[in-house]
XYZ file of C-alpha atoms in Angstrom:
407
model
C 28.262 10.277 -11.083
C 28.567 7.243 -13.577
C 32.356 6.015 -13.627
C 33.296 6.330 -17.513
C 34.073 2.792 -18.565
C 37.412 2.598 -20.846
C 36.444 0.845 -24.311
C 37.559 -2.422 -25.365
C 40.725 -2.868 -27.733
C 38.161 -3.908 -30.308
C 36.520 -0.832 -30.169
C 39.437 1.670 -30.177
C 40.635 -0.460 -33.541
C 37.678 1.343 -34.930
C 37.426 4.339 -33.259
C 40.848 5.211 -32.108
C 41.815 7.354 -34.869
C 39.150 9.617 -35.467
C 39.454 13.354 -35.535
C 37.322 16.039 -36.175
C 33.859 15.744 -38.024
C 34.125 15.760 -41.731
C 32.767 19.013 -43.243
C 30.509 17.022 -45.629
C 29.583 14.318 -42.889
C 31.522 11.379 -44.191
C 31.191 8.342 -42.400
C 35.193 7.376 -42.792
C 37.682 9.984 -43.250
C 38.095 10.681 -46.768
C 41.531 10.407 -48.672
C 43.074 13.809 -49.002
C 44.976 13.006 -52.409
C 46.627 16.244 -52.497
C 50.205 17.626 -52.356
C 49.474 21.298 -51.416
C 47.013 23.352 -49.452
C 45.384 26.771 -50.187
C 45.777 29.565 -47.584
C 43.154 31.824 -46.432
C 45.287 34.774 -46.598
C 49.127 35.573 -46.561
C 48.845 35.645 -42.741
C 47.527 32.241 -42.465
C 50.256 30.820 -44.339
C 53.044 32.620 -42.467
C 51.678 31.963 -39.161
C 51.524 28.173 -40.378
C 55.213 28.236 -41.393
C 56.085 30.121 -38.247
C 54.015 27.195 -36.431
C 52.299 29.907 -34.645
C 48.520 29.555 -33.245
C 45.651 30.771 -35.924
C 47.574 29.677 -38.867
C 46.749 26.984 -41.742
C 46.284 23.470 -40.228
C 48.168 21.976 -43.376
C 50.828 23.295 -45.811
C 52.534 20.487 -47.910
C 51.494 16.755 -47.496
C 55.204 15.784 -47.462
C 54.761 17.418 -43.782
C 51.429 16.571 -42.484
C 48.259 15.240 -44.324
C 44.737 14.671 -42.589
C 44.565 11.090 -44.125
C 48.020 10.057 -42.511
C 47.165 11.683 -39.399
C 44.102 9.612 -39.011
C 46.446 6.701 -38.890
C 48.938 8.124 -36.830
C 46.123 8.474 -34.213
C 44.764 5.205 -34.832
C 47.889 3.227 -34.042
C 48.862 5.542 -31.235
C 45.669 4.412 -29.599
C 46.417 1.087 -30.000
C 49.997 0.899 -28.943
C 49.139 3.101 -25.819
C 45.922 1.210 -25.043
C 47.202 -0.043 -21.518
C 49.012 3.215 -20.455
C 47.806 5.511 -17.647
C 48.700 8.886 -19.652
C 48.421 7.773 -23.622
C 47.757 11.489 -24.304
C 51.725 12.137 -24.041
C 52.203 9.972 -27.049
C 52.344 10.490 -30.543
C 52.301 8.545 -33.873
C 54.255 9.069 -36.961
C 53.180 7.086 -40.158
C 56.138 6.779 -42.855
C 56.110 5.405 -46.428
C 57.734 1.922 -45.518
C 58.478 0.012 -42.468
C 62.200 0.550 -43.186
C 61.656 4.319 -43.413
C 60.297 4.215 -39.916
C 63.050 2.220 -38.356
C 65.753 4.280 -40.059
C 64.424 7.759 -39.432
C 64.171 6.481 -35.666
C 67.474 5.083 -35.509
C 69.193 7.907 -37.372
C 67.300 10.590 -35.147
C 67.583 8.836 -31.937
C 71.181 7.374 -31.959
C 72.972 9.963 -33.837
C 76.648 10.100 -32.834
C 76.457 6.982 -30.399
C 76.266 3.608 -30.206
C 73.349 1.006 -30.986
C 73.311 -2.375 -29.576
C 70.951 -4.439 -31.975
C 69.586 -7.712 -31.476
C 71.572 -10.402 -33.555
C 68.375 -11.721 -35.584
C 66.441 -9.177 -37.130
C 64.860 -8.516 -40.381
C 67.363 -8.864 -43.363
C 67.300 -5.081 -44.341
C 67.350 -3.838 -40.623
C 70.531 -6.034 -40.072
C 72.253 -4.892 -43.564
C 71.378 -0.999 -42.540
C 72.790 -1.437 -39.213
C 75.984 -3.103 -40.535
C 76.557 -1.420 -43.510
C 74.955 1.847 -43.589
C 74.695 3.120 -39.997
C 78.435 3.251 -39.207
C 78.878 5.831 -42.159
C 76.474 8.012 -40.675
C 78.534 8.224 -37.202
C 76.660 5.293 -35.207
C 78.454 2.687 -34.234
C 76.767 -0.965 -33.763
C 77.119 -4.059 -32.138
C 74.827 -7.359 -32.403
C 73.766 -9.404 -29.100
C 71.617 -12.236 -28.317
C 68.924 -9.649 -26.643
C 66.990 -12.936 -25.089
C 70.255 -13.375 -22.852
C 69.995 -10.337 -20.417
C 73.472 -11.177 -19.074
C 74.879 -10.712 -22.522
C 72.959 -7.114 -22.946
C 74.099 -5.749 -19.645
C 77.664 -6.793 -20.658
C 77.060 -5.078 -23.991
C 75.824 -1.914 -22.193
C 79.267 -1.946 -19.659
C 81.457 -2.514 -22.825
C 79.779 0.360 -24.683
C 78.716 3.312 -22.169
C 78.042 5.562 -25.191
C 75.002 3.421 -26.067
C 72.180 5.671 -26.980
C 69.717 2.957 -28.386
C 69.099 -0.757 -27.898
C 67.329 -2.154 -30.863
C 65.155 -5.397 -30.842
C 62.017 -7.173 -32.267
C 59.151 -8.186 -29.790
C 59.188 -11.552 -31.625
C 62.534 -12.068 -33.764
C 62.247 -12.256 -37.496
C 62.536 -14.949 -38.493
C 63.875 -17.283 -35.450
C 60.581 -16.129 -33.361
C 62.991 -15.463 -30.205
C 61.329 -13.454 -27.425
C 63.252 -10.785 -25.473
C 62.477 -9.600 -22.164
C 61.403 -6.344 -22.967
C 60.549 -4.946 -19.388
C 64.193 -6.208 -17.776
C 66.065 -4.665 -21.209
C 64.039 -1.468 -20.685
C 65.100 -1.116 -17.009
C 68.572 -2.166 -18.165
C 68.756 0.853 -20.815
C 66.870 3.351 -18.596
C 70.050 2.670 -15.864
C 72.773 3.234 -18.617
C 71.034 6.403 -19.995
C 69.785 4.517 -23.444
C 66.388 4.612 -25.268
C 64.628 0.995 -26.113
C 63.143 0.755 -29.562
C 60.996 -2.483 -30.292
C 59.897 -3.513 -33.552
C 56.162 -4.750 -32.602
C 55.341 -5.927 -36.127
C 55.176 -9.626 -35.512
C 53.160 -9.378 -32.420
C 50.861 -6.184 -33.036
C 49.692 -4.433 -30.310
C 46.879 -7.084 -30.081
C 49.359 -9.583 -28.665
C 52.144 -7.089 -27.325
C 52.327 -3.280 -26.126
C 55.876 -2.471 -25.813
C 55.450 0.933 -24.416
C 53.377 -0.695 -21.531
C 56.495 -2.971 -20.804
C 58.589 0.244 -20.423
C 60.007 0.561 -24.063
C 60.777 4.153 -25.236
C 59.699 3.660 -28.911
C 57.590 1.367 -30.811
C 57.978 0.764 -34.772
C 56.003 -1.121 -37.370
C 55.934 -2.297 -40.981
C 52.369 -1.369 -40.955
C 52.716 -3.367 -44.482
C 52.029 -6.436 -42.521
C 49.302 -7.102 -39.963
C 48.013 -3.607 -39.851
C 47.532 -3.287 -43.481
C 46.591 -7.188 -43.312
C 45.716 -7.559 -47.200
C 48.971 -7.385 -49.047
C 47.869 -4.088 -50.589
C 50.029 -1.235 -48.617
C 53.601 -0.308 -48.085
C 53.863 1.360 -44.681
C 55.495 1.837 -41.280
C 54.231 3.743 -38.136
C 56.295 4.617 -34.980
C 54.975 5.741 -31.517
C 56.494 7.524 -28.759
C 56.383 10.376 -26.252
C 55.792 13.652 -28.362
C 58.716 15.012 -26.052
C 61.253 12.430 -27.143
C 60.389 12.996 -30.788
C 61.052 16.495 -30.365
C 64.150 16.342 -28.420
C 65.364 13.698 -31.355
C 64.018 16.034 -33.714
C 62.528 13.104 -35.667
C 59.901 15.057 -37.031
C 62.391 17.265 -38.658
C 64.180 14.115 -39.846
C 61.183 12.561 -41.392
C 60.349 16.045 -43.010
C 64.035 16.420 -44.669
C 64.346 12.797 -45.425
C 61.012 12.680 -46.962
C 59.833 9.564 -45.625
C 56.015 10.294 -44.917
C 53.326 7.783 -45.891
C 50.837 8.602 -48.640
C 47.329 9.533 -48.136
C 46.353 6.256 -50.022
C 48.345 3.801 -48.003
C 47.466 5.393 -44.844
C 43.776 5.264 -45.659
C 44.002 1.471 -46.467
C 46.016 0.862 -43.364
C 43.505 2.657 -41.456
C 40.836 0.724 -42.709
C 42.867 -2.517 -41.967
C 43.089 -1.627 -38.382
C 39.557 -1.900 -37.877
C 39.678 -5.476 -38.400
C 42.840 -6.044 -36.842
C 41.290 -7.773 -33.563
C 39.414 -10.265 -35.331
C 42.045 -11.145 -38.048
C 44.745 -11.614 -35.087
C 42.267 -13.823 -33.297
C 42.175 -16.516 -36.060
C 45.915 -15.878 -37.052
C 46.808 -17.130 -33.500
C 43.972 -20.062 -33.704
C 45.057 -21.461 -37.077
C 48.951 -21.055 -36.104
C 48.540 -22.974 -32.925
C 47.012 -25.840 -34.734
C 49.480 -25.649 -37.303
C 52.425 -25.653 -35.088
C 51.271 -28.791 -33.206
C 50.924 -30.399 -36.500
C 54.284 -29.584 -37.920
C 55.766 -30.221 -34.246
C 54.361 -34.120 -34.787
C 55.711 -34.182 -38.725
C 58.579 -36.728 -39.384
C 60.529 -34.343 -41.911
C 60.484 -31.731 -39.355
C 63.303 -31.251 -37.003
C 62.057 -28.196 -34.788
C 59.180 -25.780 -34.676
C 59.593 -22.298 -33.198
C 56.333 -20.829 -31.967
C 56.143 -19.129 -28.860
C 52.783 -20.875 -27.875
C 54.605 -24.249 -27.877
C 56.074 -25.400 -24.513
C 58.786 -26.528 -26.179
C 59.823 -22.674 -27.397
C 62.763 -21.848 -25.280
C 61.028 -18.709 -24.330
C 57.445 -19.971 -23.678
C 57.010 -18.949 -20.264
C 58.263 -15.391 -21.072
C 55.970 -15.279 -23.755
C 52.899 -16.414 -21.882
C 53.757 -13.536 -19.247
C 54.121 -10.639 -21.703
C 51.923 -11.803 -24.613
C 48.162 -11.275 -24.362
C 45.256 -12.867 -26.387
C 47.772 -15.837 -27.933
C 50.784 -15.893 -29.487
C 50.466 -14.586 -33.131
C 50.237 -15.897 -36.553
C 53.903 -16.393 -37.364
C 56.113 -20.101 -37.212
C 59.258 -20.903 -38.155
C 60.331 -24.650 -38.518
C 63.590 -26.463 -39.273
C 63.291 -29.300 -42.230
C 65.743 -32.105 -41.771
C 66.631 -32.036 -45.331
C 68.335 -28.611 -44.899
C 68.720 -26.087 -47.822
C 67.328 -28.569 -50.793
C 64.462 -29.383 -48.685
C 63.641 -25.835 -48.098
C 63.399 -25.216 -51.621
C 61.536 -28.122 -52.549
C 58.875 -27.200 -50.035
C 58.807 -23.754 -51.561
C 58.194 -25.182 -55.174
C 55.777 -27.552 -54.090
C 53.002 -25.459 -51.973
C 49.705 -24.551 -53.631
C 47.548 -23.007 -51.216
C 50.176 -21.013 -49.403
C 51.623 -18.203 -51.338
C 55.344 -18.327 -51.893
C 55.995 -14.601 -50.867
C 58.516 -12.871 -48.673
C 55.880 -10.537 -46.754
C 53.723 -11.548 -43.857
C 50.587 -10.842 -42.012
C 48.045 -10.916 -44.759
C 45.016 -13.013 -44.603
C 46.242 -15.458 -46.694
C 49.018 -17.680 -45.794
C 52.655 -16.939 -47.199
C 55.755 -19.118 -46.986
C 59.188 -18.374 -47.583
C 62.811 -19.641 -47.126
C 65.027 -17.246 -45.196
C 68.535 -18.901 -46.391
C 67.695 -18.503 -50.032
C 65.460 -15.604 -50.020
C 65.150 -12.754 -47.037
C 68.357 -13.566 -45.204
C 70.633 -14.504 -48.389
C 72.120 -10.805 -48.163
C 72.760 -11.012 -44.336
C 76.390 -11.554 -43.263
C 77.143 -15.328 -42.696
C 78.445 -14.820 -39.146
C 75.392 -12.655 -38.288
C 73.047 -15.539 -39.814
C 74.993 -18.482 -37.866
C 75.114 -16.350 -34.646
C 71.107 -15.801 -34.977
C 70.245 -19.522 -35.991
C 69.108 -18.737 -39.434
C 70.015 -21.938 -40.716
C 69.784 -23.505 -44.236
C 66.749 -25.615 -43.417
C 64.756 -23.042 -41.854
C 61.287 -21.934 -43.152
C 59.107 -19.118 -42.449
C 55.445 -19.403 -42.411
C 52.927 -16.496 -41.887
C 49.855 -18.530 -40.927
C 46.492 -16.985 -42.878
C 43.032 -17.080 -41.820
C 41.865 -19.708 -44.424
C 40.261 -22.898 -43.255
C 43.264 -24.420 -41.276
C 42.648 -27.987 -42.546
C 43.176 -26.579 -45.972
C 46.499 -24.833 -44.563
C 47.560 -28.253 -43.156
C 46.662 -30.558 -46.149
C 48.622 -27.865 -48.423
C 51.950 -28.433 -46.242
C 51.568 -31.909 -46.140
C 51.148 -32.750 -49.795
C 54.230 -30.119 -50.269
C 56.150 -32.279 -47.851
C 55.093 -35.448 -49.929
C 56.220 -34.482 -52.858
C 59.501 -32.888 -51.557
């Protein structure tokens, strides 16, 4: 008897989301651009609403849609690729990364405390600081790259239900020890949710390292072409049911639309190819920046100068990703000048597209973040975030060189 060979990550990226064969034999899953579904008869509809076997498979696209479900299966297959029992996990797709993040936090931390990483995506930080407390969720911020600080915060807040962090922090690129933090969380009866947007499952699979939930802005690397807004979350089906996360998504209305889901599923098929080139280009750009006289410091997990380089090397697969941040010696004004002089790089506040995107957190994405939180997180006036694209790397470097020369 032949031993079944496990497919490669690349093959799973292409085939992992496929469900039942289309009735017309379509090669790719069609866009089911419909708001509602027709029942065969009253009994079929009644069973569907009662969630009984034999009922209609779909009722209303705010509750579920065949195109959206393919994306959910595809992302789940990638995030659980290295797990022994992936069948117990499930994906959920949302209309945006923030819809996924907030729905996850609200459903899993209700009535309790959240320990959050202190350097987070600006809107996540704002939600936790300003909105979550009004929903009965208390929040404290800590440097999750410091395990001692995480443990002390858990002891200080025994009511903690959730620890929230980013696998690669936005925008400082700090790396946290997901495995060690997951063990701390478990020992204190808390869950660990990891935003894996920057790393993608190509580089890090948080569930393999012990996280309970992984979440993404699929707008970024998963879509890959700057054409969609979306979010995804993966966890054990049992956890989703216990937290009633499906119910929250239904009633908050955050499910992904079929067109965005279809585009994202297509993007996933080339994710390994794109990430390989993002990583290759970023490493070269990081080394070039590190030697530039106008750059004070470069933050990239692949550089030996990165504070958590050894940790990154131990948990990251296939390289270190396509995100770089660097500190300009000229501070705030130098950052603005660089933004105004780039030509090839697009001045844009997203990331993970095939083209290089650059932005200045102090004057843009993190201008809304509390000053104390920014200071504690190391988000300084001269910090620049660069999403390295898959263009010819010599062209990216030439653009940065001319922009700095004119700054």
